[in-house]
mmCIF file of C-alpha atoms in Angstrom:
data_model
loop_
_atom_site.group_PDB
_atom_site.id
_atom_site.type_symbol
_atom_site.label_atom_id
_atom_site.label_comp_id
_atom_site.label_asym_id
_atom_site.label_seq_id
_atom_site.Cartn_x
_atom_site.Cartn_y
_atom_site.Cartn_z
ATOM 1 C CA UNK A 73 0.000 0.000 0.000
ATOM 2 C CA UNK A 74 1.589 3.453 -1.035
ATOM 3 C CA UNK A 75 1.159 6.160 1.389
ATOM 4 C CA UNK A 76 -0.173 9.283 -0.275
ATOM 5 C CA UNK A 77 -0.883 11.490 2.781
ATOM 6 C CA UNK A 78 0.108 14.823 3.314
ATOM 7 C CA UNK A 79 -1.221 14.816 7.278
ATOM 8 C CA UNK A 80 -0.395 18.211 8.413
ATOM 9 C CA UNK A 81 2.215 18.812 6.567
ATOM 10 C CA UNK A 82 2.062 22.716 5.073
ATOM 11 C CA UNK A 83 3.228 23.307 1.135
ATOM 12 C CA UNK A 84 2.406 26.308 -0.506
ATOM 13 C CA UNK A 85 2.593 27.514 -3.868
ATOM 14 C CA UNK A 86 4.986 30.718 -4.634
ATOM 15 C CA UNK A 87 3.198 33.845 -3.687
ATOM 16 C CA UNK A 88 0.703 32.843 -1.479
ATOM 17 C CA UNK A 89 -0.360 35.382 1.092
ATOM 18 C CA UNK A 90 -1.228 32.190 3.513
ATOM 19 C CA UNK A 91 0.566 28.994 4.547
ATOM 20 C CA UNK A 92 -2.265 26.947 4.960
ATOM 21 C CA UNK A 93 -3.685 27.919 1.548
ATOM 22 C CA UNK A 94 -2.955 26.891 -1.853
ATOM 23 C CA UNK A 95 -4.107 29.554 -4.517
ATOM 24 C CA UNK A 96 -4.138 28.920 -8.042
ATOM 25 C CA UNK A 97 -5.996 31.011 -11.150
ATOM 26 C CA UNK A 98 -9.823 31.328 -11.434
ATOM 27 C CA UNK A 99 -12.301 31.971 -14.368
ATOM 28 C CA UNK A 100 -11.649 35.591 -13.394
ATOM 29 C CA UNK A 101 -8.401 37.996 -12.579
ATOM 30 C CA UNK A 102 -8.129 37.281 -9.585
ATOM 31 C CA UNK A 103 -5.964 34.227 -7.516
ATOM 32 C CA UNK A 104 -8.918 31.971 -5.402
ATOM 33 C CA UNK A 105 -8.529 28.735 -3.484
ATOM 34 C CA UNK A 106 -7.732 25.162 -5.039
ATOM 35 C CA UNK A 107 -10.537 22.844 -4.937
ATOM 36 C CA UNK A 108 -7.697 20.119 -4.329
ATOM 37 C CA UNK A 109 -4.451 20.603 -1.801
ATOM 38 C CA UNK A 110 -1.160 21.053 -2.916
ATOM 39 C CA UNK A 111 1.066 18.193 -3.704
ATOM 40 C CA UNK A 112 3.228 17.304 -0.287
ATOM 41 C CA UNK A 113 6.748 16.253 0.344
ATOM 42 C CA UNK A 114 5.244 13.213 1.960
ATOM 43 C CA UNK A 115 3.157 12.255 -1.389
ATOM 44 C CA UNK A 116 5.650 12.814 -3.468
ATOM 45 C CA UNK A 117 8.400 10.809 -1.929
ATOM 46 C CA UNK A 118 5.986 8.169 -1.594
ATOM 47 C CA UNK A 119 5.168 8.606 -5.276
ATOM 48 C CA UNK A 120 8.613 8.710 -6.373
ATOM 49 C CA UNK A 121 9.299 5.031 -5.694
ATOM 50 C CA UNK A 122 6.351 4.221 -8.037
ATOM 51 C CA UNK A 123 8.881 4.979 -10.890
ATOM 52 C CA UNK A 124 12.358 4.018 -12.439
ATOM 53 C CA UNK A 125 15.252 5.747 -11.654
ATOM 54 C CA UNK A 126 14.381 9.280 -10.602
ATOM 55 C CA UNK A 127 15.824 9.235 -7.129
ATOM 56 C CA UNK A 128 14.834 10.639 -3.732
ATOM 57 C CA UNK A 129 12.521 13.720 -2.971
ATOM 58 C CA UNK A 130 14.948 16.766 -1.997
ATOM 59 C CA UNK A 131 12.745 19.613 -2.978
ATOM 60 C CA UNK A 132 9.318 20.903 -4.340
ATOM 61 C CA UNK A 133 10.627 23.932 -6.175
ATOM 62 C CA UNK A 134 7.372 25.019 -8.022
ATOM 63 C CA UNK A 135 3.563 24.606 -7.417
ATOM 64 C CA UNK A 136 1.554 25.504 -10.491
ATOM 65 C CA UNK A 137 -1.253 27.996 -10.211
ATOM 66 C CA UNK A 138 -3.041 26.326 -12.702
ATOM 67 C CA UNK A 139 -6.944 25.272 -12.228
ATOM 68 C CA UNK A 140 -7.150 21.764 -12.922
ATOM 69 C CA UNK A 141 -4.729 19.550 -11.381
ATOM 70 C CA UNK A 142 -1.898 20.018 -9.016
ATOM 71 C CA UNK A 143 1.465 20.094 -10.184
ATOM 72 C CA UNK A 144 4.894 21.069 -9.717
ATOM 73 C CA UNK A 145 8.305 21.298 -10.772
ATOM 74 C CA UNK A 146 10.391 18.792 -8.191
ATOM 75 C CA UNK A 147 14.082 18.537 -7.582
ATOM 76 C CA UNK A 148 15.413 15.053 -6.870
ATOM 77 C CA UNK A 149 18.954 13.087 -6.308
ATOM 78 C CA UNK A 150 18.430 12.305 -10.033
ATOM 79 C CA UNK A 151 17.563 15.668 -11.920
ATOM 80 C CA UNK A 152 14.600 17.839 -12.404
ATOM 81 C CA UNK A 153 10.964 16.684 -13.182
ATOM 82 C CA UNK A 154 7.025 17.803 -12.964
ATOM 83 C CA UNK A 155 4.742 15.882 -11.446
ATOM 84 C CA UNK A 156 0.953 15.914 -11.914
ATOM 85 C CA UNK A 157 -1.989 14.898 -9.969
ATOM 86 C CA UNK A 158 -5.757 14.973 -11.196
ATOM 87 C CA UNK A 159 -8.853 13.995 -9.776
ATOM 88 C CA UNK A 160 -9.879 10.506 -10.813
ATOM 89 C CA UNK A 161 -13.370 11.706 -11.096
ATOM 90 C CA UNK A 162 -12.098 14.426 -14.044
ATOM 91 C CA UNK A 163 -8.901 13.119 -15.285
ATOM 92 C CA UNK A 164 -9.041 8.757 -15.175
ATOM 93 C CA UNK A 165 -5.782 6.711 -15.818
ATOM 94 C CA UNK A 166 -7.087 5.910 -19.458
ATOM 95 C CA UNK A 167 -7.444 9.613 -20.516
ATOM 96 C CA UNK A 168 -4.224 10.523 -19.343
ATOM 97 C CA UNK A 169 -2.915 7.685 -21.723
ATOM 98 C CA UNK A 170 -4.698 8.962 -24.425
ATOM 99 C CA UNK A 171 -2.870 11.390 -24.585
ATOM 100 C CA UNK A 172 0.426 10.168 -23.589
ATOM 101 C CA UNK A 173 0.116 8.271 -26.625
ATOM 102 C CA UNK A 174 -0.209 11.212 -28.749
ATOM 103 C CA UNK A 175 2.077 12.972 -27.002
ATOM 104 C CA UNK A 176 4.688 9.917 -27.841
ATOM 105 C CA UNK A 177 3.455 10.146 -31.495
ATOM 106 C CA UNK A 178 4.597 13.540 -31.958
ATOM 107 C CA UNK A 179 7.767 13.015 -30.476
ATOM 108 C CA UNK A 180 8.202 10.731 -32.902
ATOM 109 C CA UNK A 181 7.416 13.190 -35.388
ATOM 110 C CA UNK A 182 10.302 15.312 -34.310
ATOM 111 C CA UNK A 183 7.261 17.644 -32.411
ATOM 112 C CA UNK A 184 9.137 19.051 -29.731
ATOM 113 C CA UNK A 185 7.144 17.753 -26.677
ATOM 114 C CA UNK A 186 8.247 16.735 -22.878
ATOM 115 C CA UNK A 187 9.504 13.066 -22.090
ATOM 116 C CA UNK A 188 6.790 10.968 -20.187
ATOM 117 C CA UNK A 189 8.141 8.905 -17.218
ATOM 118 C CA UNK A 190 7.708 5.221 -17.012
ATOM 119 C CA UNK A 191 6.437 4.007 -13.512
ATOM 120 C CA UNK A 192 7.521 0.567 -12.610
ATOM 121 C CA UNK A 193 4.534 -1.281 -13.929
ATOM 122 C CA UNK A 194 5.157 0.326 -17.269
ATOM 123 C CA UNK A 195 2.474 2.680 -17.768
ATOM 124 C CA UNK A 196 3.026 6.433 -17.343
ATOM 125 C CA UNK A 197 -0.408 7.074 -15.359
ATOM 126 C CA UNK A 198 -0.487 5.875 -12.377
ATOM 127 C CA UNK A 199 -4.155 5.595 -10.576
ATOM 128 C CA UNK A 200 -4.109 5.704 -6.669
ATOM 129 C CA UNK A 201 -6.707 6.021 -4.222
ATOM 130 C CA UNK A 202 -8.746 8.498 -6.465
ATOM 131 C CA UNK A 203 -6.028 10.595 -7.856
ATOM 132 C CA UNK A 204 -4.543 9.559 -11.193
ATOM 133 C CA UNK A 205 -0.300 11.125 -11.624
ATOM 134 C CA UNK A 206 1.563 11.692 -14.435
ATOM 135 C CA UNK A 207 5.532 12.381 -14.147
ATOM 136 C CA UNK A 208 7.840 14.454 -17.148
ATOM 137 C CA UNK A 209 10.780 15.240 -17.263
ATOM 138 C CA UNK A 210 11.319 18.776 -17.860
ATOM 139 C CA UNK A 211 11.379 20.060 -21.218
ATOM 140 C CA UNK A 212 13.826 22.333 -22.912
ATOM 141 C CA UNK A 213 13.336 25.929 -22.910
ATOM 142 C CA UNK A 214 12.695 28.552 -20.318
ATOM 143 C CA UNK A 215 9.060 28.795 -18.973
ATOM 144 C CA UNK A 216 8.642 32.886 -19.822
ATOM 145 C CA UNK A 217 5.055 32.689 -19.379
ATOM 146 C CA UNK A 218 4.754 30.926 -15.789
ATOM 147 C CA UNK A 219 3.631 33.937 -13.783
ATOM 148 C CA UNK A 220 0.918 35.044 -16.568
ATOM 149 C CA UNK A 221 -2.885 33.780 -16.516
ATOM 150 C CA UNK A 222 -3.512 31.306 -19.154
ATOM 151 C CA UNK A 223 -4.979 32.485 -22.318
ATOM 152 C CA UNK A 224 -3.528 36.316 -22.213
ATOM 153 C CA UNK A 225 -2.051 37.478 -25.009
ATOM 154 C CA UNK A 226 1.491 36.708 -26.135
ATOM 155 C CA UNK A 227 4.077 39.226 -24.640
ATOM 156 C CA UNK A 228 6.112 40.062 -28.136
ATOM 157 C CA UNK A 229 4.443 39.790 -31.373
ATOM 158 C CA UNK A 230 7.233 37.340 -32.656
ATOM 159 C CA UNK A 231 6.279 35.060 -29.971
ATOM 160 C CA UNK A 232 3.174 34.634 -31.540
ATOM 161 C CA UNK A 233 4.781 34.253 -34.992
ATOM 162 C CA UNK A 234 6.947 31.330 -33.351
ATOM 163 C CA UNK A 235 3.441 29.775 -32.052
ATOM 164 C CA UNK A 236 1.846 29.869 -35.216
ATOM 165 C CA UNK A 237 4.931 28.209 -37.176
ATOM 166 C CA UNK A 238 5.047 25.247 -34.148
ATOM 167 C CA UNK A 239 0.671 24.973 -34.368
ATOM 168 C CA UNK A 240 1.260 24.406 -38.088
ATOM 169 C CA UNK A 241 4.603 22.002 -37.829
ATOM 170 C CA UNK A 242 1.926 20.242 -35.192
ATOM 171 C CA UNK A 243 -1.286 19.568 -37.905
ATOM 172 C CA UNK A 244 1.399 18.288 -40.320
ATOM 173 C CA UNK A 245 2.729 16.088 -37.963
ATOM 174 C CA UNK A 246 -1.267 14.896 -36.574
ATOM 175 C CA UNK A 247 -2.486 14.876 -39.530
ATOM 176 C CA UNK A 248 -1.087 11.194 -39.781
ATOM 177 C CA UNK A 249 -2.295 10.370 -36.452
ATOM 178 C CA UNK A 250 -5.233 7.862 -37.008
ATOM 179 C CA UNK A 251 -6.220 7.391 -33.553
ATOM 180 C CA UNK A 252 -10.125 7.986 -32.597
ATOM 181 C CA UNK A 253 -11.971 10.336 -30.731
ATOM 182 C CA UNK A 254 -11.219 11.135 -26.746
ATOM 183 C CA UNK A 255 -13.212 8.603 -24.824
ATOM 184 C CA UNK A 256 -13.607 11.507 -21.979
ATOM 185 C CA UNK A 257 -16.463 14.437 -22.664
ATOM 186 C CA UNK A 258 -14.690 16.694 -19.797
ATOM 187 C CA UNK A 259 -12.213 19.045 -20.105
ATOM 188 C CA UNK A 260 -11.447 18.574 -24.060
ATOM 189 C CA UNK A 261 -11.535 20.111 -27.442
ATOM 190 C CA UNK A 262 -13.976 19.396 -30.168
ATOM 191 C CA UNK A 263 -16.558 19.798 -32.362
ATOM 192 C CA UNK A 264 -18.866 17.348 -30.702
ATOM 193 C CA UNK A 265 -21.446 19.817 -30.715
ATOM 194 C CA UNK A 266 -21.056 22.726 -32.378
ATOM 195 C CA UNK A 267 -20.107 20.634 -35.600
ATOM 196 C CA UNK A 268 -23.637 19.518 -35.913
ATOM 197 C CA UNK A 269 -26.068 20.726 -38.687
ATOM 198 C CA UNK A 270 -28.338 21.175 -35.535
ATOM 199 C CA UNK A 271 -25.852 22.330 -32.742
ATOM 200 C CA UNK A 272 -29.069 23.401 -30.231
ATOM 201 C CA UNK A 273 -30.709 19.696 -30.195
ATOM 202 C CA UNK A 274 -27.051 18.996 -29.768
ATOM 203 C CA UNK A 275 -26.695 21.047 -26.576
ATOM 204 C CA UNK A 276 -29.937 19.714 -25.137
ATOM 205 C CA UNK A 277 -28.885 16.195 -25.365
ATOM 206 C CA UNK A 278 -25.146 17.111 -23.722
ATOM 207 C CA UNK A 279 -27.807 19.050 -20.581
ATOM 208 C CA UNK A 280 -29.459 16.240 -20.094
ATOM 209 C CA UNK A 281 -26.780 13.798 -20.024
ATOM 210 C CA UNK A 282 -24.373 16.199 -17.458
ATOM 211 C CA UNK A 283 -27.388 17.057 -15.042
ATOM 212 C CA UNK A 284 -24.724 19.406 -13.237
ATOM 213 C CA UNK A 285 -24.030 21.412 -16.099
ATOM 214 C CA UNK A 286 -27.618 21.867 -16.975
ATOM 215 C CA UNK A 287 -28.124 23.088 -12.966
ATOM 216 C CA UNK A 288 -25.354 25.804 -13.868
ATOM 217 C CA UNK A 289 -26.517 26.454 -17.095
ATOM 218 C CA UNK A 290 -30.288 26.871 -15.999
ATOM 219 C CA UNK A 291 -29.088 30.016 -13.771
ATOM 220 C CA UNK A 292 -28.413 32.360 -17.171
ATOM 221 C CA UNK A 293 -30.469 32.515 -20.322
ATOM 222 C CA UNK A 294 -27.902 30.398 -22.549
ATOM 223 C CA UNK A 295 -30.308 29.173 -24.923
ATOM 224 C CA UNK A 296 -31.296 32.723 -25.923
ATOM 225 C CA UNK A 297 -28.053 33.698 -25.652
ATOM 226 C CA UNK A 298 -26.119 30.602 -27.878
ATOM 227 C CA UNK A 299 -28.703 31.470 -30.404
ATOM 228 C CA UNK A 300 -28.399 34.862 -31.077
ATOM 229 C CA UNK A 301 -24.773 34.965 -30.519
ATOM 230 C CA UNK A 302 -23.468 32.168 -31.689
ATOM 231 C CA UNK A 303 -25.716 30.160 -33.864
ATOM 232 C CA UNK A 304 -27.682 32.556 -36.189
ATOM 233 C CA UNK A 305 -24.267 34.932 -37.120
ATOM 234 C CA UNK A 306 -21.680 32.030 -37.213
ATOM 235 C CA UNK A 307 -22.829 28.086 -37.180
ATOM 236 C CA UNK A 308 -23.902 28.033 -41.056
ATOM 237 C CA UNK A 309 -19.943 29.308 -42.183
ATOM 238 C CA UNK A 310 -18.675 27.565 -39.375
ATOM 239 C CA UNK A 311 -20.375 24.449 -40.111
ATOM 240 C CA UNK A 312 -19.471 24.083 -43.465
ATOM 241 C CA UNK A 313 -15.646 24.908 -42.896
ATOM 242 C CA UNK A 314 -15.674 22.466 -40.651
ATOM 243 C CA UNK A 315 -16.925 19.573 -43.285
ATOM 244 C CA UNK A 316 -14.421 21.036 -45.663
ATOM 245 C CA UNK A 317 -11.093 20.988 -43.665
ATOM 246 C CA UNK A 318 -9.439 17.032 -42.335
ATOM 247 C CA UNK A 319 -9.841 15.783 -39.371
ATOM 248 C CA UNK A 320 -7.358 15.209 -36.889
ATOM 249 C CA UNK A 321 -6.090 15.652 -33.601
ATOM 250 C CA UNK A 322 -5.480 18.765 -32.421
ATOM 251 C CA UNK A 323 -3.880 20.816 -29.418
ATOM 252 C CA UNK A 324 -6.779 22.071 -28.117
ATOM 253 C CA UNK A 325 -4.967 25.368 -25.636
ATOM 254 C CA UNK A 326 -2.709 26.929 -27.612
ATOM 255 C CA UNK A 327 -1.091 29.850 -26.097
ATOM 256 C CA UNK A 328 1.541 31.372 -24.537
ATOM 257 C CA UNK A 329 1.662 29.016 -21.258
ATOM 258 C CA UNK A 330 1.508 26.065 -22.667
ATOM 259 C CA UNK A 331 5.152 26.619 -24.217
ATOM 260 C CA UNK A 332 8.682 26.997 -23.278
ATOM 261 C CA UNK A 333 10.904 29.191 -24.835
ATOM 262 C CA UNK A 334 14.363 29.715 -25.560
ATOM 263 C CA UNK A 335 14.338 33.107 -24.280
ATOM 264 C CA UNK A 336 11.436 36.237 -23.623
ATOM 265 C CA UNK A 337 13.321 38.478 -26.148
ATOM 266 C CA UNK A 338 11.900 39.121 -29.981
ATOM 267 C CA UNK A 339 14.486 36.390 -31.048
ATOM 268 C CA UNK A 340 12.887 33.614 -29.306
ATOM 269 C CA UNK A 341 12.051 29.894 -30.756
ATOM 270 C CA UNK A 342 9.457 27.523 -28.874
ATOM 271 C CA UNK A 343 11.223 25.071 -27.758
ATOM 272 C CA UNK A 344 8.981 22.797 -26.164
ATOM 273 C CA UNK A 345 5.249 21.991 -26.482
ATOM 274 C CA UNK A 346 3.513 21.294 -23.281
ATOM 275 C CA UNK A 347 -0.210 20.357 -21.417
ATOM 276 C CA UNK A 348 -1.921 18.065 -24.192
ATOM 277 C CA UNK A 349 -4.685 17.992 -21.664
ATOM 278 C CA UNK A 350 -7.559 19.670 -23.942
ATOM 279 C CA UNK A 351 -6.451 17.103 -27.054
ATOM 280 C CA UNK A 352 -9.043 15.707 -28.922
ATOM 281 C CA UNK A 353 -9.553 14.488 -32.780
ATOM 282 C CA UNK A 354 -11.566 17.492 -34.146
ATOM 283 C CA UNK A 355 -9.898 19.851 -36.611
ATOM 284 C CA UNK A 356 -6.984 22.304 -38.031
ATOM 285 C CA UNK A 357 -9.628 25.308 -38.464
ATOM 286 C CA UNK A 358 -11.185 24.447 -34.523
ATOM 287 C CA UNK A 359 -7.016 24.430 -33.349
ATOM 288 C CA UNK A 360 -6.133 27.749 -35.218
ATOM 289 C CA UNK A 361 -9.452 29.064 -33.263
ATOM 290 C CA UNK A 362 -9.226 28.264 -30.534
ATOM 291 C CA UNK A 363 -5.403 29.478 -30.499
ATOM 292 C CA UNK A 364 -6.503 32.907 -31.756
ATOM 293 C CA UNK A 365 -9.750 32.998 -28.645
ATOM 294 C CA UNK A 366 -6.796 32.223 -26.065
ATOM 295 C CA UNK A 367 -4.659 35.217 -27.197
ATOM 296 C CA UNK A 368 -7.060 37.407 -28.677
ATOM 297 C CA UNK A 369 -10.296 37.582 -26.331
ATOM 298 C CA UNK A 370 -9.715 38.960 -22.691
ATOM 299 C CA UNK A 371 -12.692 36.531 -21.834
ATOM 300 C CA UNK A 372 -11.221 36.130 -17.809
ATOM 301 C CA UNK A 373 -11.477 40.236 -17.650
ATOM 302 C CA UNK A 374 -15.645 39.489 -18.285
ATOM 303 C CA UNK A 375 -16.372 37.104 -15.268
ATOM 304 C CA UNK A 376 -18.397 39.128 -12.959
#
């Protein structure tokens, strides 16, 4: 049995006005509480064993402020890695391979993407007592864009020239990648609905079968406002892009973040392509979309 406890043991992420709190970034500007603790010393040394050759805990260096996992960047008497942990409920062991195996696909298409870590039974998620971990090593490049909410905009126009060049080098490279749909319908990137002739029966059928969403959903006029917004301007051009361009897997959260770099100045290259989380089979045109609605619309200024 592999002891993940933390007990009382305190870890905080880098600027955190509290030691007993873990902040991370909202649907909004402003820092609020994790939903899920910080990863410990205690659970990581425990969790350390559970792979080859990466040595003993010495130090969490890191904790990520992003929403939907915990994470962070670990030293140990072997090197450097970053460890994540996701709610089993959100994130099972079989989506994480998913897309470990298209991470390992890319790599193999010279895609510049971080080294998975085997664990000792030979898969690279690991699924204990309702938390599912993933280990990398760390990838090449310096992570410029660490302090910065995800999906703001780039810092340096070129940077954003470098991202396009990479997004495209990406589609050539997926484009060969035959591998179906994302069994998962949280947390990913597609055209499940809104590539439907009839995208509103296809939003009342995704309500019904996520009652939770439909509870949240019930407290705004979305119907009204999907329609008028969304559907009537947009879904008939949309639509038949959509049928015209190939199908294949895409990123799914392009920007800035999700990158390391070999420097912040106007020279820089991106050097390594990171968080495949959002990955699904859907499109080029839906990836170049979405990557231009992470850097181009300041949607976390509009939450309250």
């Amino acid at each position: 049995m592999v002891d993940l406890r933390c007990g009382e043991e305190a870890v905080v992420a880098e600027g955190e006005a509290s030691p007993d709190v873990h902040y991370v970034h909202g649907l909004g500007t402003a820092p609020q509480q994790s939903d899920w603790p910080a990863l410990c010393e205690s659970e990581l040394s425990a969790l350390l064993e559970q792979f080859y050759d990466v040595g003993a805990l010495r130090e969490i260096s890191w904790h990520s402020p992003r929403p939907f996992s915990s994470a962070a960047r670990i030293k140990t008497t072997k090197g450097v890695f970053f460890m994540k942990r996701h709610a089993a409920a959100l994130r099972s062991q079989e989506d994480i391979l998913e897309e470990h195996r298209f991470i390992r696909f890319l790599a193999g298409k010279q895609i510049p993407v971080v080294r998975l870590v085997p664990s000792r039974n030979g898969e690279t998620a690991l699924a204990l007592h309702g938390w599912t971990y993933e280990l990398h090593y760390m990838g090449r490049g310096e992570d410029v864009y660490r302090d910065h909410t995800s999906w703001t905009p780039f810092i340096r126009w070129e940077h954003a020239y470098q991202a396009g060049e990479m997004l495209a080098r990406l589609h050539g490279a997926s484009y060969l990648y035959g591998a179906p749909a994302r069994s998962t319908r949280l947390l990913i990137t597609n055209a499940r609905l809104f590539g439907q002739v009839d995208p509103m029966a296809a939003l009342e059928r995704a309500v019904v079968e996520q009652p939770a969403v439909g509870e949240y959903l019930d407290q705004h006029m979305w119907r009204t406002d999907v329609l008028e917004r969304v559907v009537q301007p947009f879904h008939v051009a949309a639509y038949q892009a959509l049928q015209r361009g190939p199908v294949m897997w895409g990123h799914g959260d392009w920007h800035g973040s999700n990158a390391l770099w070999s420097s912040a100045g106007g020279d820089a290259q991106m050097s390594t392509v990171l968080d495949f989380g959002l990955a699904d089979r859907s499109s080029a045109f839906l990836d170049v979309a979405v990557a231009l609605e992470r850097s181009m619309v300041s949607w976390l200024d509009m939450e309250g």
